Short mmCIF file of C-alpha atoms in Angstrom, two decimals:
data_model
loop_
_atom_site.label_atom_id
_atom_site.label_comp_id
_atom_site.label_asym_id
_atom_site.label_seq_id
_atom_site.Cartn_x
_atom_site.Cartn_y
_atom_site.Cartn_z
CA MET A 1 -0.02 -0.07 -0.03
CA SER A 2 2.38 2.47 0.37
CA GLY A 3 3.08 4.81 -2.12
CA VAL A 4 6.74 4.67 -2.96
CA LEU A 5 8.08 1.16 -5.25
CA ILE A 6 6.17 -2.07 -3.87
CA PHE A 7 8.72 -5.17 -3.03
CA ARG A 8 11.68 -2.92 -2.97
CA SER A 9 11.54 -3.68 0.53
CA ARG A 10 9.74 -5.50 3.25
CA ARG A 11 8.45 -2.40 4.27
CA SER A 12 6.64 -1.94 0.98
CA ALA A 13 6.27 -5.36 0.66
CA ALA A 14 4.30 -5.39 3.75
CA LEU A 15 2.83 -2.18 2.67
CA VAL A 16 1.87 -3.79 -0.71
CA PHE A 17 0.94 -7.32 1.51
CA SER A 18 -2.85 -5.13 2.23
CA CYS A 19 -3.00 -3.96 -0.59
CA LEU A 20 -2.89 -6.86 -2.86
CA THR A 21 -5.16 -9.11 -0.14
CA LEU A 22 -8.00 -6.57 -1.22
CA VAL A 23 -7.49 -6.21 -4.15
CA MET A 24 -7.28 -9.96 -5.38
CA ALA A 25 -10.85 -10.03 -4.27
CA ALA A 26 -11.40 -7.43 -7.34
CA ALA A 27 -11.72 -10.07 -9.61
CA SER A 28 -13.95 -8.66 -12.56
CA ALA A 29 -16.31 -9.06 -15.72
CA ALA A 30 -19.15 -5.92 -18.05
CA PHE A 31 -19.34 -3.37 -15.08
CA ALA A 32 -20.71 -1.99 -17.09
CA ARG A 33 -22.35 2.31 -15.63
CA ASP A 34 -25.56 1.16 -14.41
CA ALA A 35 -24.97 -2.79 -14.35
CA GLU A 36 -25.11 -4.49 -11.40
CA ALA A 37 -20.94 -5.87 -9.99
CA ASN A 38 -19.77 -8.85 -10.37
CA PRO A 39 -20.64 -11.38 -7.54
CA LEU A 40 -16.63 -11.16 -6.14
CA ILE A 41 -16.97 -6.75 -6.39
CA ASP A 42 -20.00 -6.90 -4.81
CA PHE A 43 -18.39 -9.90 -2.16
CA LEU A 44 -15.79 -7.64 -0.99
CA VAL A 45 -16.98 -3.99 -1.04
CA GLY A 46 -17.19 -2.83 1.81
CA ASP A 47 -16.21 -2.64 5.77
CA TRP A 48 -13.50 -4.93 6.81
CA GLN A 49 -11.03 -5.61 9.99
CA ASN A 50 -8.20 -7.21 8.58
CA THR A 51 -5.30 -9.02 10.20
CA SER A 52 -2.47 -10.20 8.86
CA PHE A 53 0.77 -12.54 9.42
CA GLU A 54 4.07 -11.89 7.90
CA ILE A 55 6.01 -15.18 8.71
CA ALA A 56 9.87 -15.27 7.81
CA ASP A 57 12.45 -17.59 8.87
CA GLY A 58 14.75 -16.13 11.02
CA ARG A 59 12.29 -13.31 12.29
CA PRO A 60 9.64 -12.53 14.94
CA VAL A 61 5.70 -13.68 13.55
CA LYS A 62 4.84 -10.03 12.87
CA LYS A 63 0.94 -9.02 13.17
CA GLU A 64 -1.12 -6.76 12.72
CA THR A 65 -4.77 -5.95 12.83
CA TYR A 66 -6.03 -2.48 10.81
CA ALA A 67 -9.31 -2.23 9.59
CA GLU A 68 -9.94 -2.18 5.68
CA SER A 69 -12.38 -0.19 3.52
CA MET A 70 -13.22 -1.12 -0.93
CA VAL A 71 -14.98 0.50 -3.39
CA ALA A 72 -15.21 -0.48 -7.04
CA LYS A 73 -13.92 2.12 -8.99
CA ASP A 74 -14.72 1.30 -12.71
CA ALA A 75 -15.30 -2.66 -14.03
CA ASP A 76 -11.65 -3.83 -13.63
CA THR A 77 -10.58 -1.78 -10.68
CA LEU A 78 -10.88 -1.45 -6.78
CA THR A 79 -9.84 1.16 -5.10
CA ILE A 80 -8.72 -0.32 -0.66
CA THR A 81 -8.30 1.62 2.13
CA ALA A 82 -6.28 0.15 5.17
CA ARG A 83 -7.08 2.93 7.27
CA ALA A 84 -4.74 4.09 10.48
CA TYR A 85 -2.60 1.27 8.97
CA ARG A 86 0.61 2.92 9.58
CA ASN A 87 1.60 5.81 12.23
CA GLY A 88 -2.05 6.59 12.38
CA LYS A 89 -2.12 7.35 8.40
CA ASP A 90 -4.73 5.66 6.39
CA LEU A 91 -3.18 4.00 2.52
CA VAL A 92 -5.05 4.49 -0.16
CA LYS A 93 -4.15 1.88 -3.47
CA GLU A 94 -6.07 0.96 -6.63
CA MET A 95 -6.27 -2.78 -8.07
CA HIS A 96 -7.00 -3.98 -11.63
CA ILE A 97 -7.87 -7.46 -11.85
CA VAL A 98 -9.21 -8.55 -15.23
CA ILE A 99 -11.04 -12.61 -14.90
CA LYS A 100 -12.03 -13.99 -18.70
CA GLY A 101 -13.43 -17.02 -17.98
CA LYS A 102 -11.24 -19.16 -15.73
CA HIS A 103 -7.99 -16.63 -16.29
CA ALA A 104 -7.36 -13.57 -14.46
CA THR A 105 -4.64 -10.88 -14.18
CA LEU A 106 -3.63 -8.87 -11.26
CA SER A 107 -2.30 -6.29 -11.28
CA GLN A 108 -0.86 -2.97 -9.37
CA GLY A 109 1.78 -0.55 -10.85
CA PRO A 110 4.36 -1.96 -12.57
CA PHE A 111 3.72 -5.67 -10.73
CA THR A 112 2.00 -8.25 -12.66
CA ALA A 113 0.84 -12.00 -12.38
CA LYS A 114 -1.26 -14.06 -13.80
CA GLY A 115 -4.06 -16.46 -13.00
CA LYS A 116 -7.06 -18.68 -12.36
CA ARG A 117 -10.94 -18.66 -10.70
CA GLU A 118 -11.84 -22.01 -9.37
CA GLY A 119 -14.49 -21.43 -8.02
CA ASN A 120 -14.25 -19.52 -4.62
CA ALA A 121 -11.03 -19.20 -5.26
CA TYR A 122 -7.97 -17.18 -6.89
CA TYR A 123 -4.56 -18.13 -8.13
CA PHE A 124 -1.93 -15.90 -9.23
CA VAL A 125 1.47 -16.22 -9.28
CA GLY A 126 4.44 -12.93 -10.82
CA LYS A 127 7.50 -11.89 -10.55
CA ASP A 128 9.65 -8.59 -9.02
CA ALA A 129 12.83 -7.75 -8.31
CA GLY A 130 14.02 -11.39 -9.65
CA LYS A 131 11.65 -13.52 -6.71
CA GLN A 132 8.47 -14.56 -7.63
CA TYR A 133 5.37 -13.82 -5.94
CA ARG A 134 2.14 -16.83 -5.22
CA LEU A 135 -1.27 -15.53 -4.16
CA ARG A 136 -4.05 -17.19 -3.29
CA LEU A 137 -7.43 -15.66 -2.30
CA PHE A 138 -10.43 -17.43 -1.06
CA THR A 139 -13.06 -15.74 -0.66
CA LEU A 140 -16.04 -17.56 2.58
CA GLY A 141 -19.15 -15.93 2.70
CA ASP A 142 -18.52 -12.86 5.40
CA LYS A 143 -15.36 -14.01 5.21
CA TYR A 144 -12.10 -14.19 3.66
CA VAL A 145 -8.49 -15.40 3.38
CA PHE A 146 -5.51 -14.15 1.24
CA SER A 147 -1.66 -16.14 1.59
CA ARG A 148 1.10 -14.25 0.11
CA GLU A 149 4.52 -15.95 -0.65
CA ILE A 150 7.34 -14.88 -1.88
CA TRP A 151 10.05 -17.55 -3.85
CA ASN A 152 13.17 -17.07 -4.21
CA GLU A 153 15.48 -19.33 -5.33
CA GLY A 154 13.85 -22.01 -5.73
CA LYS A 155 13.15 -21.84 -1.54
CA ALA A 156 9.58 -20.28 -0.16
CA GLU A 157 11.13 -17.23 1.93
CA GLU A 158 8.28 -15.32 3.28
CA VAL A 159 4.68 -16.45 3.71
CA ASP A 160 1.95 -13.63 4.34
CA LEU A 161 -1.22 -14.78 5.74
CA SER A 162 -4.47 -12.21 5.90
CA TYR A 163 -8.22 -13.25 7.29
CA LEU A 164 -9.97 -10.61 7.21
CA THR A 165 -14.10 -10.36 8.49
CA ARG A 166 -16.95 -8.65 6.75
CA LYS A 167 -17.83 -5.44 9.39
CA ALA A 168 -20.40 -3.75 6.88
CA ARG A 169 -21.38 -4.80 3.68
CA ALA A 170 -21.72 -1.33 0.74
CA VAL A 171 -24.13 -0.14 -1.61
CA THR A 172 -22.15 2.38 -2.99
CA ARG A 173 -19.37 2.72 -6.07
CA GLU A 174 -16.31 5.15 -5.94
CA GLY A 175 -17.86 8.92 -7.24
CA LYS A 176 -21.85 7.40 -6.87
#
């Protein structure tokens, strides 16, 4: 969720983790101006409570809990706000996801991951700075689970897990 380069440091990776958690859920089909949102965007739009864990060898487990809100911006874009995420400041990011049948593409800034959809599960793989990112999102009723694995030279270096619970469902879109 940082405004700096994504994945260039552990701090920015942790911030991006929060954004990816929210955006992965924003997979979209046609979202015409007056049409209903696709089921995934409809599912994600609203207010959430996020509990995240960053797990890596040689470091203590890092746990963060904060509120997040999501608003559908357009057919393929979700605006995500992590409330009071760092130093009491809100962090805002946009995530772009395109779903075509079972194929899916997720992007944030220069980072792009490609993958697939299977029922209520979404799987993505992308590369940045020589490392592979494996992303998974599961929609489960009033909650969803997101995981991010960072792989380097065939080994997992870090696993981040987020568990989000719905606080309130929003019915409006950005600008409306």
